[in-house]
Coordinates of N, CA and C in Angstrom, one line a residue:
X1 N -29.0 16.5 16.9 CA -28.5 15.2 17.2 C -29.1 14.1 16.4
X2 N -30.6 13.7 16.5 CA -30.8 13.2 15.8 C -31.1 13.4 13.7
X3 N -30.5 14.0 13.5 CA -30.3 14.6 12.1 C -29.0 13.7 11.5
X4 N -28.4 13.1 11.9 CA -27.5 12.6 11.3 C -27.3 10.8 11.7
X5 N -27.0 9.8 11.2 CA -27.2 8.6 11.9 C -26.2 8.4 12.9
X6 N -25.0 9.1 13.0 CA -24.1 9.0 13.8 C -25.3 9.4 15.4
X7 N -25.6 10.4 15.3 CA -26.4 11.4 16.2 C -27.7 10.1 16.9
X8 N -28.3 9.7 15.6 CA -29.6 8.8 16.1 C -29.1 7.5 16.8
X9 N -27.6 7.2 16.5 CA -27.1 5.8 16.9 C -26.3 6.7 18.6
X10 N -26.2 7.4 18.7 CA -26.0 7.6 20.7 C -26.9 7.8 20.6
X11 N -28.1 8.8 20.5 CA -29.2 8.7 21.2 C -29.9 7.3 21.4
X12 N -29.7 6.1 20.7 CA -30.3 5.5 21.1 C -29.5 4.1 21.6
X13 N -28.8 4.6 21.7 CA -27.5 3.7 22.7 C -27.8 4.2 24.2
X14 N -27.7 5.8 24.4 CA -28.0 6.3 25.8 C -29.7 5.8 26.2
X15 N -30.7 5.8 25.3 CA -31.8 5.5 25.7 C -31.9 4.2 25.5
X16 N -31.2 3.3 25.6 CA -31.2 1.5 25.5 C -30.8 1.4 26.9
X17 N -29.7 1.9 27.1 CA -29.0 2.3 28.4 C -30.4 2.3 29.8
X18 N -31.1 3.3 29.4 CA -31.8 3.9 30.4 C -33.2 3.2 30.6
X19 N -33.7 2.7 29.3 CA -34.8 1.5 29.3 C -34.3 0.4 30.0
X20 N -32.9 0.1 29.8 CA -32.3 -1.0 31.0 C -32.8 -0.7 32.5
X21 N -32.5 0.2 32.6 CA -32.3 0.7 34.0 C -33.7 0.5 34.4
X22 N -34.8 1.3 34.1 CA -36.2 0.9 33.8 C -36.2 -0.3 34.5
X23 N -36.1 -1.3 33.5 CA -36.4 -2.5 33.5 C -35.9 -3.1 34.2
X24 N -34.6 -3.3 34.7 CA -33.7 -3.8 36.0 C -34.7 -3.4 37.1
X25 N -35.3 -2.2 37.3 CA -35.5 -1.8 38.4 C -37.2 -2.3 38.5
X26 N -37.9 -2.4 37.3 CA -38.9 -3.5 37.2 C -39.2 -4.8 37.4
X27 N -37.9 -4.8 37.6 CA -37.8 -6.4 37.9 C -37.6 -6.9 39.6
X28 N -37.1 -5.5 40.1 CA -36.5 -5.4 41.5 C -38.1 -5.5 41.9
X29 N -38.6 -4.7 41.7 CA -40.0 -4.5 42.4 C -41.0 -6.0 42.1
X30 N -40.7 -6.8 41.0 CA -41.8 -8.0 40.0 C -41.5 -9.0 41.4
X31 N -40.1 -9.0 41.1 CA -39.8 -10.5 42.5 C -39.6 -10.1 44.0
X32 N -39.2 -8.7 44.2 CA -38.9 -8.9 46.2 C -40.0 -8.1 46.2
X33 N -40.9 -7.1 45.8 CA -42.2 -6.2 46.3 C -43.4 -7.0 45.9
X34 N -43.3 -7.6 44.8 CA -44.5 -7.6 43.9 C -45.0 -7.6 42.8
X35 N -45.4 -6.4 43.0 CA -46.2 -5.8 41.7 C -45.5 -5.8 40.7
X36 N -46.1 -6.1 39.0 CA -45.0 -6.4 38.2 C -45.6 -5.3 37.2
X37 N -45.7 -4.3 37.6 CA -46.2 -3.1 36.6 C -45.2 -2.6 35.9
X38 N -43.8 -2.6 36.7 CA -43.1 -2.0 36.1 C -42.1 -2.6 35.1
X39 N -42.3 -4.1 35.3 CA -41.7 -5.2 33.6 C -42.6 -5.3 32.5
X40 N -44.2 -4.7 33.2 CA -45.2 -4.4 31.8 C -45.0 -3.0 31.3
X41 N -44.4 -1.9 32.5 CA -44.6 -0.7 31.2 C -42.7 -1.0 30.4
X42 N -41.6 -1.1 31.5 CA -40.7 -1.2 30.9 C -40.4 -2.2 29.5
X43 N -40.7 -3.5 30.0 CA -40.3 -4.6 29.0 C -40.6 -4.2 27.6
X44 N -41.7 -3.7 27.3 CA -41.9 -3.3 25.8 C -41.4 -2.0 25.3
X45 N -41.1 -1.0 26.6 CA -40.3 0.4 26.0 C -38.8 -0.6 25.8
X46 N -38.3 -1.1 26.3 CA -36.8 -1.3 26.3 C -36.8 -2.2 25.1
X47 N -38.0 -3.2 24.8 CA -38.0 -4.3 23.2 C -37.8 -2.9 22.0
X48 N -38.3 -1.7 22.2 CA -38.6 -1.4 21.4 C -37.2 -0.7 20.7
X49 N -36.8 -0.2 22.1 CA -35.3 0.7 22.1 C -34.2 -0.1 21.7
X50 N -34.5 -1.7 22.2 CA -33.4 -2.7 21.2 C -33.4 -2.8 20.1
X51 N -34.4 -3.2 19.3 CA -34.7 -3.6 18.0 C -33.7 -1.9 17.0
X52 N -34.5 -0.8 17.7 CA -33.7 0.5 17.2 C -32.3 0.4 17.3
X53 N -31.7 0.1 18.9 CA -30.0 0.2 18.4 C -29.7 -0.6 17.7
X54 N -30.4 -1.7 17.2 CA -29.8 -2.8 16.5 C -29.5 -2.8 15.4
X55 N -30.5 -2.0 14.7 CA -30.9 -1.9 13.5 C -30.1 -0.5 12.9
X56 N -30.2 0.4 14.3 CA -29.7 2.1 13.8 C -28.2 1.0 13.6
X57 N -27.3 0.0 14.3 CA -26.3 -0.4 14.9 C -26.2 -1.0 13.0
X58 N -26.8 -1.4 12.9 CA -26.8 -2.3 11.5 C -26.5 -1.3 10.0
X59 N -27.1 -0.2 10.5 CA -27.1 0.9 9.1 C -25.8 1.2 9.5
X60 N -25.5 1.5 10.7 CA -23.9 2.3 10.4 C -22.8 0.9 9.9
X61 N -23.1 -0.1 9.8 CA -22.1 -1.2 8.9 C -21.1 -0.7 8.3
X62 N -22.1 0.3 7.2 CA -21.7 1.0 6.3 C -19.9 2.0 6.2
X63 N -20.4 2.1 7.3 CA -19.2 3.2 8.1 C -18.0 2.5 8.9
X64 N -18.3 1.7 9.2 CA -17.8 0.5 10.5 C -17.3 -0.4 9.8
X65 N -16.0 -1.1 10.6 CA -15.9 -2.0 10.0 C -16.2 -3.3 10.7
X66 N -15.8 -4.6 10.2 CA -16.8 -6.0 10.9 C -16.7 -5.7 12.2
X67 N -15.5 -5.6 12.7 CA -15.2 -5.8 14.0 C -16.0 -4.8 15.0
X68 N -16.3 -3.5 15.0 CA -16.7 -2.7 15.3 C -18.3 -2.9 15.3
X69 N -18.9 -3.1 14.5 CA -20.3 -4.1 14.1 C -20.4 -4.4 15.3
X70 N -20.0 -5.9 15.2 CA -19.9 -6.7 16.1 C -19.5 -6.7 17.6
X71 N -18.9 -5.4 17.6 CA -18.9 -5.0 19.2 C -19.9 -4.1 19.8
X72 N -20.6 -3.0 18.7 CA -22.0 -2.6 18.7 C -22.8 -3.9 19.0
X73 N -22.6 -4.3 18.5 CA -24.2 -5.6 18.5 C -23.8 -6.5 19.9
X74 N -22.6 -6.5 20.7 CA -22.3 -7.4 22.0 C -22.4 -6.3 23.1
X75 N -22.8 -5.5 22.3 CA -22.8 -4.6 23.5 C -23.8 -4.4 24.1
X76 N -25.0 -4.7 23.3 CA -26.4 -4.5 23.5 C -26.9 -5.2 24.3
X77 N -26.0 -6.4 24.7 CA -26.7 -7.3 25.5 C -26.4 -7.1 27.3
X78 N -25.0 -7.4 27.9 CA -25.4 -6.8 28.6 C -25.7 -5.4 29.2
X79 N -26.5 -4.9 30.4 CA -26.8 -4.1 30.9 C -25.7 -2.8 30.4
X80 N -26.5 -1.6 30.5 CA -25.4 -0.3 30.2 C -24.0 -0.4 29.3
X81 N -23.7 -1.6 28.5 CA -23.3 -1.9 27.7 C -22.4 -0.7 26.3
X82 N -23.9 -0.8 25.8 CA -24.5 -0.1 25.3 C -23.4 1.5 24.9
X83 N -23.8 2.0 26.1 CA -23.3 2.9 27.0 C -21.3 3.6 26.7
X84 N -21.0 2.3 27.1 CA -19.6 2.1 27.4 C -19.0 1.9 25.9
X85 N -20.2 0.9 24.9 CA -19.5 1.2 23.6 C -19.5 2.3 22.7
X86 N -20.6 3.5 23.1 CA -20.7 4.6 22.9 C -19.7 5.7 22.9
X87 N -19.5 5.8 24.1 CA -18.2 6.6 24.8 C -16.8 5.8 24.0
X88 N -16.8 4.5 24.1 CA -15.1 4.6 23.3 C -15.6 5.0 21.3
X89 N -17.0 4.5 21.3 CA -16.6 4.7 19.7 C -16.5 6.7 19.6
X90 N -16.8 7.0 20.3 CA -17.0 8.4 20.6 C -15.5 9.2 20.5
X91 N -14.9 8.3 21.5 CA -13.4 8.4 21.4 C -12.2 7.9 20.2
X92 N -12.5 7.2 19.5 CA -12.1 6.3 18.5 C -12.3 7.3 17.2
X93 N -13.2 8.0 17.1 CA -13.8 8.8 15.8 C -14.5 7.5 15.3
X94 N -15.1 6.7 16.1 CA -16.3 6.0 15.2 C -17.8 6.3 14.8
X95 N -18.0 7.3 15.3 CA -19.1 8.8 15.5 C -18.7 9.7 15.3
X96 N -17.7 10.2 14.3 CA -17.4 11.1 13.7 C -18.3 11.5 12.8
X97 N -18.8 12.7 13.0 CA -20.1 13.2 11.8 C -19.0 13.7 10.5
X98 N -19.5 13.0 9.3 CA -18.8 13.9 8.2 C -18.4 13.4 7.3

């Protein structure tokens, strides 16, 4: 999967996805429990998983066109996003290996 950029760009669309989730759920615990351990371990795994889709998001340009770009890159922002533009580009043959 990750051998191909098609392959490294879902894996790290599903893992942006999931560092979300992380992190939403770090946030649940920072403000109604307390403890904010879980926006210090999440917050910098999920900075790190952005900068990657963005950039994996950026190399596939190449393959993509503007518009498609730019729905990668709106996708990232909100929550599980990500996610949903994965599955249509999935469906679309925008992740077509080949």
């Amino acid at each position: 999967m990750l051998s191909t950029p098609e392959g490294r760009f879902r894996a790290l669309a599903l893992a942006e996805a999931v560092s979300w989730a992380g992190l939403l759920i770090g946030m649940f615990f920072k403000y109604v429990v307390g403890p904010e351990i879980g926006v210090k371990i999440f917050g910098p795994i999920h900075g790190v998983i952005f900068v990657g889709y963005v950039l994996t998001a950026l190399m596939m340009a190449q393959r993509w066109n503007r518009a498609t770009l730019i729905w990668a890159l709106v996708a990232s922002i909100p929550p599980f996003g990500t996610v949903f533009f994965e599955r249509w580009a999935m469906r679309s043959g925008k992740l077509a290996t080949g």
